[in-house]
Coordinates of C-alpha atoms in Angstrom, one line a residue:
M1 CA -0.2 -0.4 0.6
S2 CA 1.0 3.8 -0.7
K3 CA 1.5 6.0 2.1
K4 CA -1.6 8.1 1.5
Q5 CA -3.6 4.8 1.5
N6 CA -1.6 3.8 4.8
I7 CA -2.3 7.1 6.0
T8 CA -6.2 7.2 5.9
L9 CA -6.0 3.9 6.3
A10 CA -4.2 4.9 10.2
I11 CA -7.3 7.5 10.0
L12 CA -9.7 5.3 10.1
L13 CA -8.8 2.6 12.8
S14 CA -7.8 5.0 14.7
N15 CA -11.3 5.9 14.8
L16 CA -12.7 2.4 15.4
F17 CA -10.9 2.2 17.7
I18 CA -11.6 5.6 19.2
A19 CA -15.3 4.3 18.9
F20 CA -15.2 0.9 20.5
L21 CA -13.0 1.8 23.3
G22 CA -15.6 4.3 24.4
I23 CA -17.9 1.3 24.3
G24 CA -15.8 -0.8 25.9
L25 CA -15.1 1.8 29.1
V26 CA -18.5 1.2 30.0
I27 CA -18.7 -3.0 30.0
P28 CA -17.3 -3.6 33.5
V29 CA -19.9 -0.5 34.9
L30 CA -23.1 -2.3 33.2
P31 CA -23.9 -5.0 36.0
T32 CA -23.7 -1.8 38.6
I33 CA -25.8 0.2 36.2
M34 CA -28.3 -2.4 36.7
N35 CA -28.4 -3.2 40.2
E36 CA -28.6 0.7 40.6
L37 CA -32.2 0.7 38.7
H38 CA -33.2 -3.1 39.9
I39 CA -33.3 -4.1 36.1
S40 CA -33.8 -8.2 35.4
G41 CA -31.8 -10.5 33.1
S42 CA -34.7 -9.8 30.2
V43 CA -34.8 -6.3 30.6
V44 CA -30.7 -6.2 30.2
G45 CA -31.5 -8.7 26.6
Y46 CA -34.6 -6.3 25.5
M47 CA -32.1 -3.6 26.3
V48 CA -29.3 -5.3 24.4
A49 CA -31.4 -5.8 22.1
A50 CA -33.6 -2.5 21.2
F51 CA -29.9 -1.5 20.3
A52 CA -29.5 -4.3 17.5
I53 CA -33.4 -3.7 16.3
T54 CA -32.8 0.1 15.9
Q55 CA -29.3 -0.7 14.0
L56 CA -31.3 -3.6 12.2
I57 CA -33.8 -1.2 10.3
A58 CA -31.7 1.2 9.8
S59 CA -28.8 -1.0 8.1
P60 CA -30.3 -1.5 4.8
I61 CA -30.8 1.5 4.6
A62 CA -27.6 3.3 6.0
G63 CA -25.9 0.7 3.7
K64 CA -27.5 2.0 -0.4
L65 CA -27.1 5.5 1.6
V66 CA -22.7 4.7 1.7
D67 CA -23.3 4.2 -2.6
N68 CA -24.7 7.2 -3.3
I69 CA -24.4 9.9 -0.6
G70 CA -21.0 8.7 0.4
R71 CA -18.4 6.9 3.3
K72 CA -17.2 9.8 5.1
I73 CA -20.4 11.6 5.2
M74 CA -22.0 8.6 6.8
I75 CA -18.6 8.0 8.9
V76 CA -18.9 11.2 11.1
A77 CA -22.2 11.5 11.6
G78 CA -22.4 7.5 12.9
L79 CA -19.6 9.3 15.1
F80 CA -22.1 12.3 16.1
I81 CA -25.1 10.0 17.2
F82 CA -22.5 7.4 18.9
G83 CA -21.5 10.5 21.4
L84 CA -24.9 11.7 21.8
S85 CA -26.3 8.6 23.1
E86 CA -22.9 7.4 25.3
F87 CA -23.2 11.1 27.3
L88 CA -28.0 10.3 27.0
F89 CA -26.9 6.5 28.6
G90 CA -24.6 9.0 30.9
F91 CA -27.3 11.3 32.6
G92 CA -30.3 8.9 32.2
R93 CA -32.2 7.8 35.2
S94 CA -34.1 5.5 34.0
V95 CA -34.9 3.2 32.2
E96 CA -36.5 4.3 29.2
I97 CA -34.0 6.7 28.6
L98 CA -31.5 3.9 28.2
F99 CA -33.3 2.6 25.8
V100 CA -33.4 5.5 24.3
S101 CA -30.0 6.0 24.2
R102 CA -29.2 1.9 23.4
M103 CA -31.7 2.8 20.4
L104 CA -29.5 5.9 18.9
G105 CA -26.2 3.7 19.2
G106 CA -27.8 1.0 17.0
V107 CA -28.6 3.5 14.4
S108 CA -24.2 4.6 15.5
A109 CA -23.4 1.6 14.1
A110 CA -25.3 1.3 10.8
F111 CA -23.6 4.1 10.1
I112 CA -20.1 3.7 10.6
M113 CA -19.1 -0.2 10.4
P114 CA -20.8 -0.3 6.9
A115 CA -19.3 3.1 5.9
V116 CA -15.4 2.2 7.2
T117 CA -16.0 -1.3 5.1
A118 CA -16.9 0.1 2.3
Y119 CA -13.9 2.7 2.6
I120 CA -11.6 0.5 3.4
A121 CA -12.9 -1.7 0.1
D122 CA -11.4 1.3 -2.0
I123 CA -8.6 2.1 -0.7
T124 CA -7.4 -1.5 -1.2
T125 CA -6.7 -4.0 -3.7
L126 CA -8.0 -7.5 -3.4
A127 CA -4.4 -8.9 -2.2
Q128 CA -4.5 -6.2 0.0
R129 CA -8.2 -6.0 1.2
P130 CA -7.8 -9.5 3.8
K131 CA -5.2 -8.1 5.4
A132 CA -6.6 -4.2 5.9
L133 CA -9.7 -5.9 7.0
G134 CA -8.3 -8.2 9.9
Y135 CA -6.3 -4.6 11.0
M136 CA -10.0 -3.2 11.1
S137 CA -11.1 -6.2 13.3
A138 CA -8.0 -5.6 15.1
A139 CA -8.2 -1.5 15.7
I140 CA -12.6 -3.2 17.5
S141 CA -11.0 -5.7 19.9
T142 CA -7.6 -3.3 21.2
G143 CA -11.1 -0.4 21.7
F144 CA -12.4 -3.7 23.8
I145 CA -9.1 -4.3 25.3
I146 CA -8.3 -0.9 26.7
G147 CA -12.1 0.0 27.3
P148 CA -12.6 -1.6 29.7
G149 CA -9.0 -1.4 32.2
I150 CA -10.4 1.9 31.8
G151 CA -13.5 2.3 32.3
G152 CA -12.9 0.5 36.0
F153 CA -10.4 3.0 36.7
L154 CA -13.2 5.4 35.8
A155 CA -15.5 3.9 37.6
E156 CA -13.9 4.7 40.9
Y157 CA -15.4 8.7 40.6
G158 CA -18.9 7.2 39.6
T159 CA -20.7 4.5 37.9
R160 CA -21.4 6.8 35.1
V161 CA -18.4 9.1 34.2
P162 CA -17.3 5.8 31.6
F163 CA -20.7 7.0 29.4
Y164 CA -18.9 10.5 29.5
A165 CA -16.0 8.8 29.5
A166 CA -17.9 7.8 25.7
G167 CA -19.4 10.1 23.8
V168 CA -16.7 12.3 24.4
L169 CA -14.1 10.3 22.5
G170 CA -17.0 9.0 20.0
L171 CA -17.1 14.2 19.4
F172 CA -13.7 13.3 19.2
A173 CA -13.4 10.0 16.5
A174 CA -15.8 12.4 14.4
I175 CA -14.1 16.0 14.6
L176 CA -10.8 13.3 13.6
S177 CA -13.6 12.0 10.5
F178 CA -14.5 15.3 9.3
M179 CA -11.1 16.6 9.3
F180 CA -8.5 14.4 7.7
L181 CA -11.1 12.0 5.9
K182 CA -11.4 12.3 1.8
E183 CA -14.2 11.2 -0.1
P184 CA -12.6 7.6 -1.7
T185 CA -12.4 6.7 -4.9
R186 CA -14.7 4.4 -5.8
A187 CA -13.5 0.7 -5.9
T188 CA -15.0 -0.8 -9.7
D189 CA -14.5 -4.7 -9.7
N190 CA -16.8 -5.0 -11.6
E191 CA -18.8 -2.5 -13.2
E192 CA -22.2 -4.3 -11.7
S193 CA -25.0 -1.4 -10.1
A194 CA -25.4 -1.1 -6.6
P195 CA -28.8 -2.7 -6.3
S196 CA -32.0 -1.3 -5.6
I197 CA -32.6 -1.2 -1.8
V198 CA -35.9 -3.5 -3.0
G199 CA -33.5 -5.3 -5.3
S200 CA -31.0 -5.4 -1.9
V201 CA -33.9 -7.6 -0.4
K202 CA -33.9 -10.2 -2.9
R203 CA -30.6 -9.7 -3.5
V204 CA -29.9 -11.6 0.0
F205 CA -31.1 -15.0 -1.3
S206 CA -28.9 -15.1 -4.1
P207 CA -26.8 -17.9 -3.9
L208 CA -23.9 -15.7 -4.0
Y209 CA -24.8 -14.1 -0.8
F210 CA -26.5 -16.1 1.3
I211 CA -24.5 -18.3 3.7
P212 CA -22.1 -16.1 4.8
F213 CA -25.4 -13.9 5.6
I214 CA -26.8 -16.4 8.6
L215 CA -23.7 -17.1 9.0
I216 CA -23.0 -13.9 10.2
F217 CA -26.0 -14.4 12.3
V218 CA -25.3 -17.4 13.8
L219 CA -22.4 -15.3 15.3
S220 CA -23.1 -12.4 15.8
F221 CA -26.0 -14.5 18.0
G222 CA -23.1 -16.2 19.6
L223 CA -20.9 -13.6 20.3
A224 CA -24.2 -11.1 21.7
A225 CA -26.0 -14.1 24.0
F226 CA -22.1 -14.5 25.7
E227 CA -21.4 -10.6 25.7
S228 CA -24.8 -9.4 26.5
L229 CA -24.9 -11.4 29.7
F230 CA -21.4 -11.8 30.3
S231 CA -21.3 -9.6 32.6
L232 CA -24.0 -11.0 34.7
F233 CA -23.4 -14.0 34.3
V234 CA -19.8 -14.1 36.3
D235 CA -21.1 -11.6 38.7
H236 CA -24.4 -13.7 39.9
K237 CA -22.0 -17.1 40.1
F238 CA -18.7 -16.1 41.4
A239 CA -18.8 -12.7 43.0
F240 CA -16.4 -11.4 40.0
T241 CA -16.5 -7.5 40.8
P242 CA -15.2 -4.6 37.9
S243 CA -11.7 -5.1 37.7
D244 CA -11.7 -8.9 37.4
I245 CA -14.7 -8.4 34.6
A246 CA -12.3 -5.9 33.6
I247 CA -9.2 -7.6 33.6
I248 CA -11.3 -11.0 31.9
I249 CA -12.2 -8.9 28.7
T250 CA -8.9 -6.9 29.0
G251 CA -7.3 -10.5 28.6
S252 CA -9.7 -11.3 26.6
G253 CA -9.4 -8.3 24.2
I254 CA -5.5 -9.5 23.8
V255 CA -5.9 -12.4 22.1
G256 CA -8.3 -11.7 20.0
A257 CA -6.4 -8.9 18.8
L258 CA -3.0 -11.2 18.6
A259 CA -4.6 -14.2 16.7
Q260 CA -5.8 -11.4 13.8
L261 CA -2.8 -9.7 13.7
I262 CA -1.0 -12.6 13.8
L263 CA -2.4 -15.5 12.2
F264 CA -5.7 -14.5 10.2
D265 CA -3.5 -13.2 7.2
W266 CA -1.6 -15.9 6.7
L267 CA -5.1 -18.5 7.6
T268 CA -6.3 -16.9 5.3
K269 CA -4.4 -17.0 2.0
K270 CA -3.1 -21.6 4.3
M271 CA -6.5 -22.5 3.7
G272 CA -9.2 -19.2 2.8
E273 CA -11.6 -17.4 4.6
I274 CA -14.4 -20.5 4.2
N275 CA -11.7 -23.0 5.8
V276 CA -11.0 -20.6 8.7
I277 CA -15.0 -19.4 9.0
R278 CA -15.7 -23.4 10.1
Y279 CA -12.7 -23.8 12.8
S280 CA -13.4 -21.0 14.2
L281 CA -17.0 -22.0 14.3
I282 CA -16.2 -25.3 15.4
L283 CA -13.1 -23.6 18.7
S284 CA -16.5 -20.7 19.3
A285 CA -19.5 -23.5 19.8
V286 CA -16.6 -26.2 21.8
L287 CA -15.8 -23.1 24.4
T288 CA -19.4 -21.5 24.2
F289 CA -20.6 -24.6 25.6
A290 CA -17.1 -25.2 28.0
M291 CA -17.9 -22.3 29.8
T292 CA -21.2 -23.2 31.7
I293 CA -19.0 -26.6 33.6
V294 CA -15.5 -24.2 34.3
N295 CA -15.7 -23.3 37.9
H296 CA -12.6 -21.3 39.0
Y297 CA -10.7 -18.9 37.6
F298 CA -8.2 -19.1 36.3
A299 CA -10.0 -21.7 34.1
I300 CA -12.7 -18.5 33.4
L301 CA -9.2 -16.7 32.2
F302 CA -9.0 -20.1 29.7
V303 CA -12.0 -20.2 28.4
T304 CA -13.3 -16.9 27.9
F305 CA -10.1 -15.7 26.6
F306 CA -9.2 -18.3 23.4
I307 CA -13.6 -17.8 23.0
F308 CA -12.4 -14.7 21.2
V309 CA -10.4 -15.8 19.2
G310 CA -13.2 -18.0 16.9
F311 CA -15.2 -15.6 17.4
D312 CA -12.9 -12.3 16.5
L313 CA -11.5 -14.7 13.4
I314 CA -14.9 -15.2 12.0
R315 CA -16.3 -12.1 11.7
P316 CA -13.0 -10.3 9.3
A317 CA -13.1 -14.0 7.2
V318 CA -16.4 -12.7 6.3
T319 CA -15.9 -9.5 6.1
S320 CA -12.9 -10.0 3.2
Y321 CA -15.1 -12.9 1.6
L322 CA -17.9 -10.9 0.5
S323 CA -16.1 -7.5 0.1
K324 CA -14.3 -9.8 -2.6
I325 CA -17.4 -11.4 -4.3
A326 CA -19.5 -8.3 -3.6
G327 CA -17.7 -5.5 -6.7
N328 CA -19.7 -2.4 -6.5
E329 CA -21.9 -3.4 -4.4
Q330 CA -19.1 -2.6 -1.6
G331 CA -22.4 -0.5 0.0
F332 CA -24.8 -3.3 0.1
V333 CA -22.8 -6.0 1.5
G334 CA -21.7 -3.3 3.8
G335 CA -25.5 -2.7 4.5
M336 CA -26.3 -6.2 5.2
N337 CA -23.5 -7.1 6.7
S338 CA -24.6 -4.6 9.6
M339 CA -28.5 -6.2 9.6
F340 CA -27.9 -10.1 10.2
T341 CA -25.4 -8.8 13.1
S342 CA -28.1 -6.8 13.7
L343 CA -30.4 -10.0 13.4
G344 CA -28.2 -11.5 16.0
N345 CA -27.8 -8.9 18.2
I346 CA -31.8 -8.8 18.4
F347 CA -32.4 -12.4 19.4
G348 CA -29.3 -13.6 20.9
P349 CA -29.8 -10.8 23.6
I350 CA -33.8 -11.6 24.0
L351 CA -33.5 -15.1 24.1
G352 CA -30.3 -14.9 26.5
G353 CA -31.4 -13.1 28.7
I354 CA -35.1 -14.8 29.0
L355 CA -33.5 -18.3 29.9
F356 CA -30.4 -16.3 31.7
D357 CA -33.6 -15.6 34.6
V358 CA -35.0 -19.8 34.3
N359 CA -30.6 -20.6 35.5
L360 CA -27.5 -18.8 34.2
N361 CA -26.1 -21.7 31.9
Y362 CA -28.7 -22.1 29.7
P363 CA -27.8 -19.2 26.9
Y364 CA -24.6 -20.7 27.0
Y365 CA -26.7 -24.1 26.1
F366 CA -28.7 -22.1 23.8
A367 CA -25.7 -19.5 21.7
T368 CA -24.2 -23.8 21.9
I369 CA -26.4 -25.4 19.0
V370 CA -27.0 -21.7 17.2
L371 CA -23.1 -22.9 16.6
V372 CA -23.3 -25.8 16.0
L373 CA -25.7 -25.4 13.6
G374 CA -24.0 -22.7 12.2
V375 CA -20.4 -25.6 11.6
I376 CA -23.4 -27.7 10.5
L377 CA -24.1 -24.9 7.3
A378 CA -20.1 -23.7 6.7
L379 CA -19.5 -28.1 5.7
F380 CA -22.1 -27.4 2.7
W381 CA -20.7 -23.8 1.4
R382 CA -19.2 -23.9 -1.9
K383 CA -16.9 -21.1 -2.9
P384 CA -19.1 -19.3 -6.5
K385 CA -16.7 -21.6 -8.9
H386 CA -17.0 -18.0 -12.0
I387 CA -15.6 -16.0 -8.8
E388 CA -11.4 -16.2 -7.9
L389 CA -11.0 -16.0 -4.5

């Protein structure tokens, strides 16, 4: 990549890092907030799902807007909305306000992710793209790595302080993007025009896209069921403190990010995206089930650290695969990626929250079943013969 490409990529990755650092900041204090407001596991699930439902509704429209009005404006708008949503969550003293905050967060996610993915596709070649998307996922994971540790520290000054800090970071990232990003020249891997929104729905069911989109849903469902209730799970089952939760999430984020930086590009070149996805799904399913049977602190550390290796390799592998086959439909593919992520993020937390109130282990049993179904589906997946991957 040229120096200009590297600088632009660095700005994009920095903004993603800042945004997801902001999200990571709030993780250790969520159980405390929930206890303060006397919110049950199922309500937590619905709150996480409110984020995802809004993201689901906004994603197809956002994907089309990314192609129509540009990558930069969608990134800037999404980051501003993210900052606003975090400030609102910090100020909120009722469940209703927290729900509104999460819904705004869903809109921001629908704007940011397809725009950044399309931007990276525009400034990279097919050969460069897997590595660049691996860096993208690593930037997201690294934000989660540092975020919980800083959030646990800031929580010492007040349980709402991490949310205010996240809001400031979101606004800073928006200003950074507005000042330094320039609208890229569009990728033209083929001459096919981007479909309309109605056409987009039909394209989802095409053989080219259907299985990878379903696997995005499976990944998101498993990850959302695992992550959304993890802090409550270890709080109720093992009486973990916010600092304990911060340590575990930080450690797992480090391992996941290292896997992306060190292994992802090598693995995709060695075995291809589809095989990386298959083996990562198997690892994720096994370790999600293992979470229900471990009962020692270091065993929990081990399982949590390595479950994120599986999760963190699947997403850039699917994103890389889709970007290669998308051609001139980068915005459409980014929007659909976001939409199916939202679907998983809706049903994972809702079902997980309901099952959590019945038995602490049930969410992880169900997530394991969904991941196993994903493994079976991935075994029947074949790459298109007419496209070189």
